[in-house]
Tab-separated table of C-alpha atoms in Angstrom:
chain	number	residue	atom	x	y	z
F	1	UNK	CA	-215.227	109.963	-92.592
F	2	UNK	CA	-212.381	107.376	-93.014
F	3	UNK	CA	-208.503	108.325	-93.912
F	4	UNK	CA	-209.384	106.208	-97.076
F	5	UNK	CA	-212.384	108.733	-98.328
F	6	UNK	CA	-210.665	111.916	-96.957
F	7	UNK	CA	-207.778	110.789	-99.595
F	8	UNK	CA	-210.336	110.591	-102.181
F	9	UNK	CA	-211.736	113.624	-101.395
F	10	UNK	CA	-208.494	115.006	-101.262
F	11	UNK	CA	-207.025	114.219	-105.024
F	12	UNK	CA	-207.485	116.310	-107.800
F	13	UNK	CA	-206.287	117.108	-110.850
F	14	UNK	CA	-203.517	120.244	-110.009
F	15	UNK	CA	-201.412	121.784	-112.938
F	16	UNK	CA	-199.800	124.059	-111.536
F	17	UNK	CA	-196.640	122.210	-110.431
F	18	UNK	CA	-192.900	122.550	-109.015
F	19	UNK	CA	-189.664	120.428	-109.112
F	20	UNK	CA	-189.594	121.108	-105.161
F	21	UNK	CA	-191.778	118.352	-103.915
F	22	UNK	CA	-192.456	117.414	-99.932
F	23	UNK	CA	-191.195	114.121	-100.139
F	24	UNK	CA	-188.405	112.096	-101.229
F	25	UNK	CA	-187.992	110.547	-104.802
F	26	UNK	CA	-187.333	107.193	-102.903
F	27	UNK	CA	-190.848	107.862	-101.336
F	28	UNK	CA	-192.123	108.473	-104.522
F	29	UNK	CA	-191.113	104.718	-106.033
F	30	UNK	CA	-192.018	102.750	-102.604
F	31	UNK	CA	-195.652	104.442	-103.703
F	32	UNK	CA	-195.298	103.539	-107.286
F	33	UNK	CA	-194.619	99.835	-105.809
F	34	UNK	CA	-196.776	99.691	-103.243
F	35	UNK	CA	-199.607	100.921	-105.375
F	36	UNK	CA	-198.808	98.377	-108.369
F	37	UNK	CA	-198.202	95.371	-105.828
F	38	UNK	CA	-201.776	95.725	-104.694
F	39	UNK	CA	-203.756	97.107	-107.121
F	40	UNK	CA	-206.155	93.905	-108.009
F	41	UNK	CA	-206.269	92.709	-111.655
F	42	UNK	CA	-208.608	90.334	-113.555
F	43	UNK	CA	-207.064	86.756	-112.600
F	44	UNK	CA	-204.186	88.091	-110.466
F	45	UNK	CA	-202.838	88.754	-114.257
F	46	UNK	CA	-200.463	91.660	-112.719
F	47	UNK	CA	-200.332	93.045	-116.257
F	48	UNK	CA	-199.821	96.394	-115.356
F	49	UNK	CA	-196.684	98.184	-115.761
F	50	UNK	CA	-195.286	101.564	-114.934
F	51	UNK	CA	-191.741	103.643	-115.623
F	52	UNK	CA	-191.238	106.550	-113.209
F	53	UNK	CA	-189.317	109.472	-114.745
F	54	UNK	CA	-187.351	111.808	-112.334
F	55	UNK	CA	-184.920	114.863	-113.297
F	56	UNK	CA	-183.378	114.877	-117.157
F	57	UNK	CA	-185.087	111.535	-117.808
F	58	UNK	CA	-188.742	113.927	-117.316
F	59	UNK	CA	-187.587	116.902	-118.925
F	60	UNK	CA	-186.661	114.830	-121.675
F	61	UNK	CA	-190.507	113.106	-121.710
F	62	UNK	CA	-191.867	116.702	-122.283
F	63	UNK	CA	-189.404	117.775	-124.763
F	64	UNK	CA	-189.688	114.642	-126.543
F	65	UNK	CA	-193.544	115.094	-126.227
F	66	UNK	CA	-193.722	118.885	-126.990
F	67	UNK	CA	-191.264	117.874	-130.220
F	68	UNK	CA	-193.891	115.196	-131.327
F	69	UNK	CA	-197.171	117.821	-131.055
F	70	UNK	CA	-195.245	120.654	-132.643
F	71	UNK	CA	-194.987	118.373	-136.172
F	72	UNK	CA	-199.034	117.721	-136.307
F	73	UNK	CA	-200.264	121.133	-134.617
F	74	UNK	CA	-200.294	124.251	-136.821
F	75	UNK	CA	-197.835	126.805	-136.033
F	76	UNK	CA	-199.907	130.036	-135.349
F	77	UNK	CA	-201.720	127.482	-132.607
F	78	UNK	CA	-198.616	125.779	-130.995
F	79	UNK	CA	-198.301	128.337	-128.257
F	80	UNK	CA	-201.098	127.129	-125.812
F	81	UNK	CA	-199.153	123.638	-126.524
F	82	UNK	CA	-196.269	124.460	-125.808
F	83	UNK	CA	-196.748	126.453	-122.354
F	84	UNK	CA	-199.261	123.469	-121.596
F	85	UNK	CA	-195.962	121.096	-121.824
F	86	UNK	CA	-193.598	124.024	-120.145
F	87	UNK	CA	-196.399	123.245	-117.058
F	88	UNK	CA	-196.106	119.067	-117.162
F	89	UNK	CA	-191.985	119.793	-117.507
F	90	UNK	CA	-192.335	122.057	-114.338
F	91	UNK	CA	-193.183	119.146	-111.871
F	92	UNK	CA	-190.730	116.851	-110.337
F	93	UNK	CA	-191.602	113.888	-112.458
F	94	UNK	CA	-193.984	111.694	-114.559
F	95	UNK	CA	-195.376	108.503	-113.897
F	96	UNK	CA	-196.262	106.154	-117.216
F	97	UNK	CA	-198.598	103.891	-116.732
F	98	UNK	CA	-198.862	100.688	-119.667
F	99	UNK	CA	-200.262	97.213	-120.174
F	100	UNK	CA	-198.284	94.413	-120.935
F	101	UNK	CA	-199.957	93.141	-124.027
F	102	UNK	CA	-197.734	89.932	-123.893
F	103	UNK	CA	-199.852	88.730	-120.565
F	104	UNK	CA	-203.300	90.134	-121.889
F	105	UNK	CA	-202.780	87.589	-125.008
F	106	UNK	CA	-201.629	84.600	-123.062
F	107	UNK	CA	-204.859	85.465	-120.901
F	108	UNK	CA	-207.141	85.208	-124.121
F	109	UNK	CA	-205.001	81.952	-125.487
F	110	UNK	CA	-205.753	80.249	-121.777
F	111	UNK	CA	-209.238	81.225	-121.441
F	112	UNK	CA	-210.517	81.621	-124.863
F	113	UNK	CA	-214.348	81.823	-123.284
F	114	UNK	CA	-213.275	85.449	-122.237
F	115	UNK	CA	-211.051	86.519	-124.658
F	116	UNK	CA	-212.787	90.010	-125.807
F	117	UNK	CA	-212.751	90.512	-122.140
F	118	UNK	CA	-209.496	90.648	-121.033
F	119	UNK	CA	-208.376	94.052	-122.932
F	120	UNK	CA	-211.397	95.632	-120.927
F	121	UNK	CA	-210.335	94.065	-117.648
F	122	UNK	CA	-207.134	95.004	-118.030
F	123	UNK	CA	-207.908	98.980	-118.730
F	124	UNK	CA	-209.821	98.978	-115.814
F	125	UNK	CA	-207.322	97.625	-113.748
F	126	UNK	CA	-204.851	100.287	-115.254
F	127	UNK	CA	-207.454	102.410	-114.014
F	128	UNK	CA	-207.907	101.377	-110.857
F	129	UNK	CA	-203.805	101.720	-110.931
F	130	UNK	CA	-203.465	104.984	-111.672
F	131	UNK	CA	-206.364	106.197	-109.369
F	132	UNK	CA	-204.536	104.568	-106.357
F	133	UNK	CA	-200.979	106.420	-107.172
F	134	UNK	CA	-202.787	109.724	-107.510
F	135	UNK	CA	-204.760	109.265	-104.837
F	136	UNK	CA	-201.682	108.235	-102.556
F	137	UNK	CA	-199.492	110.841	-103.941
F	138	UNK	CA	-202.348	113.523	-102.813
F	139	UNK	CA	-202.056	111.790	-99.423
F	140	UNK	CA	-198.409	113.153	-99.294
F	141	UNK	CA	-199.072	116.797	-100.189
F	142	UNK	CA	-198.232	116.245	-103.868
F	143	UNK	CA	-199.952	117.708	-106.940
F	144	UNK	CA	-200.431	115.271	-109.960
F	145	UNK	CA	-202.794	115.456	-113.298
F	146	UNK	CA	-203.784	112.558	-115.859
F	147	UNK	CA	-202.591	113.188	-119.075
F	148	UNK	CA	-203.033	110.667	-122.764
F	149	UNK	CA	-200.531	112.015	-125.594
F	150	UNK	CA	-200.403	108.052	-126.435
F	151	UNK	CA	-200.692	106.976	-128.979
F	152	UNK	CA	-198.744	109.487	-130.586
F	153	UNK	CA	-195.591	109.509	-128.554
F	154	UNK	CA	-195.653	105.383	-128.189
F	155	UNK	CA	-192.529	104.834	-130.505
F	156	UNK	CA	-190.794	107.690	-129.625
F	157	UNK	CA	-191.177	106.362	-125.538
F	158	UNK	CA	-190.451	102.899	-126.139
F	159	UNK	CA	-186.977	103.960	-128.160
F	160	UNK	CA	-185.659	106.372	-125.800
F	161	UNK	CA	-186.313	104.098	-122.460
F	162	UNK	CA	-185.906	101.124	-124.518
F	163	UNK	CA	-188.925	99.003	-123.756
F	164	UNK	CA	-190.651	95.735	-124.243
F	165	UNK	CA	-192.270	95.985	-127.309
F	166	UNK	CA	-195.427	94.323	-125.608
F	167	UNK	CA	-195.981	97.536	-123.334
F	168	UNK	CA	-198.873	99.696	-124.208
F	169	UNK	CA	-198.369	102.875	-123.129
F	170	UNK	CA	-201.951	104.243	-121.521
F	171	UNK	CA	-201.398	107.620	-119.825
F	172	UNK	CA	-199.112	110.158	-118.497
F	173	UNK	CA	-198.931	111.663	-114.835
F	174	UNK	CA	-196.934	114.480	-114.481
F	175	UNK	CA	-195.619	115.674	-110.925
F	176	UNK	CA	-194.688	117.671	-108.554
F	177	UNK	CA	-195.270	120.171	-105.455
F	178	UNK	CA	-198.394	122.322	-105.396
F	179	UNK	CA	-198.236	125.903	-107.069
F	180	UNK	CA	-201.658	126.632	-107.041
F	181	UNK	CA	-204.560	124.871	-106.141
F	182	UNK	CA	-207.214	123.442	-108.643
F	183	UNK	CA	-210.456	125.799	-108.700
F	184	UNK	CA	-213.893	124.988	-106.940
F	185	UNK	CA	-215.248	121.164	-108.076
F	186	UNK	CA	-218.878	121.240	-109.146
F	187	UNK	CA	-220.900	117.733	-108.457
F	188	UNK	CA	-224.105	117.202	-110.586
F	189	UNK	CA	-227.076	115.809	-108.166
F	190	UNK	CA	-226.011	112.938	-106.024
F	191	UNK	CA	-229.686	111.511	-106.699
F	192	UNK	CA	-229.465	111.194	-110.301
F	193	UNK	CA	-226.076	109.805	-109.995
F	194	UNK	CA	-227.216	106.802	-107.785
F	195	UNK	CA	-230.004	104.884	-107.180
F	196	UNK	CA	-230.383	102.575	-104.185
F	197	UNK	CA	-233.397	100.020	-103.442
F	198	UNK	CA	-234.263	98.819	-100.521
């Protein structure tokens, strides 16, 4: 099997996290890069963008995001929340992944023939994004999950890092080195999954 598949294979979503990750934090943005240089996009739009949290500027994400939950989820029920976000705070960092919504509507404006297309193109490509940084931070012995607390921590996000309005704030990937290892994966029937003719 190639190096590509056995990376595939290899990424999973892991929860249990640490701060004391195998590689470098410098390794960890020339993969954020890499991965959002060559990630395709519908019409080369490159309308992906990401904001890599490391340290205080994490912990804070959590808090911030713990802080937001704690105001619409009742009280005798926040504990399961709040370990949950104790776990994403554990890790090393968080990746957030958004869509410029500035270059989606110039898209639609410039080719009006696909305009309902071009939100749909451009979650996929977020997608395909956030499947390749997972999937390369795997490679390097690090444990990440995919987390979606948008839209209710949007404003909060785009205050406290202060950015572009435009952004669109899609998911959340927390972090960090491996604690302890997701369980068994089950796979439904390959046969009813795919169907080839020949």
């Amino acid at each position: 099997m190639s190096q590509f598949l056995n990376a595939v294979k290899t990424r999973r979503s892991v929860y249990g996290i640490s701060k004391d990750i195998p590689v470098s934090e410098s390794r960890i943005q020339e993969i954020v890069e890499e991965a959002v240089n060559h990630t395709p996009s519908s019409f080369n739009s490159q309308s992906s963008r990401v904001v890599v949290l490391f340290g205080e500027q994490h912990d804070k994400f959590w808090d911030l995001t713990k802080e937001t939950l704690r105001k619409i989820v009742p009280a005798d029920s926040f504990a399961p929340t709040e370990e949950k976000m104790g776990a994403f705070r554990s890790g090393r960092g968080t990746v957030l992944f958004f869509e410029d919504q500035a270059v989606i509507q110039g898209l639609q404006e410039q080719f009006a023939a696909y305009a309902d297309n071009f939100p749909v193109w451009s979650n996929q490509s977020n997608g395909m994004l956030q499947f390749v940084v997972w999937t390369a931070l795997a490679n390097e012995g690090v444990g990440a999950s995919l987390q979606h607390y948008n839209p209710l921590i949007d404003e909060q996000v785009a205050k406290e890092w202060n950015l572009p309005e435009s952004w669109k704030l899609l998911a959340q990937m927390p972090f960090g080195s491996i604690v302890a290892e997701p369980g068994e994966k089950p796979f439904a029937p390959i046969e009813s999954r795919v169907k080839v003719f020949n």
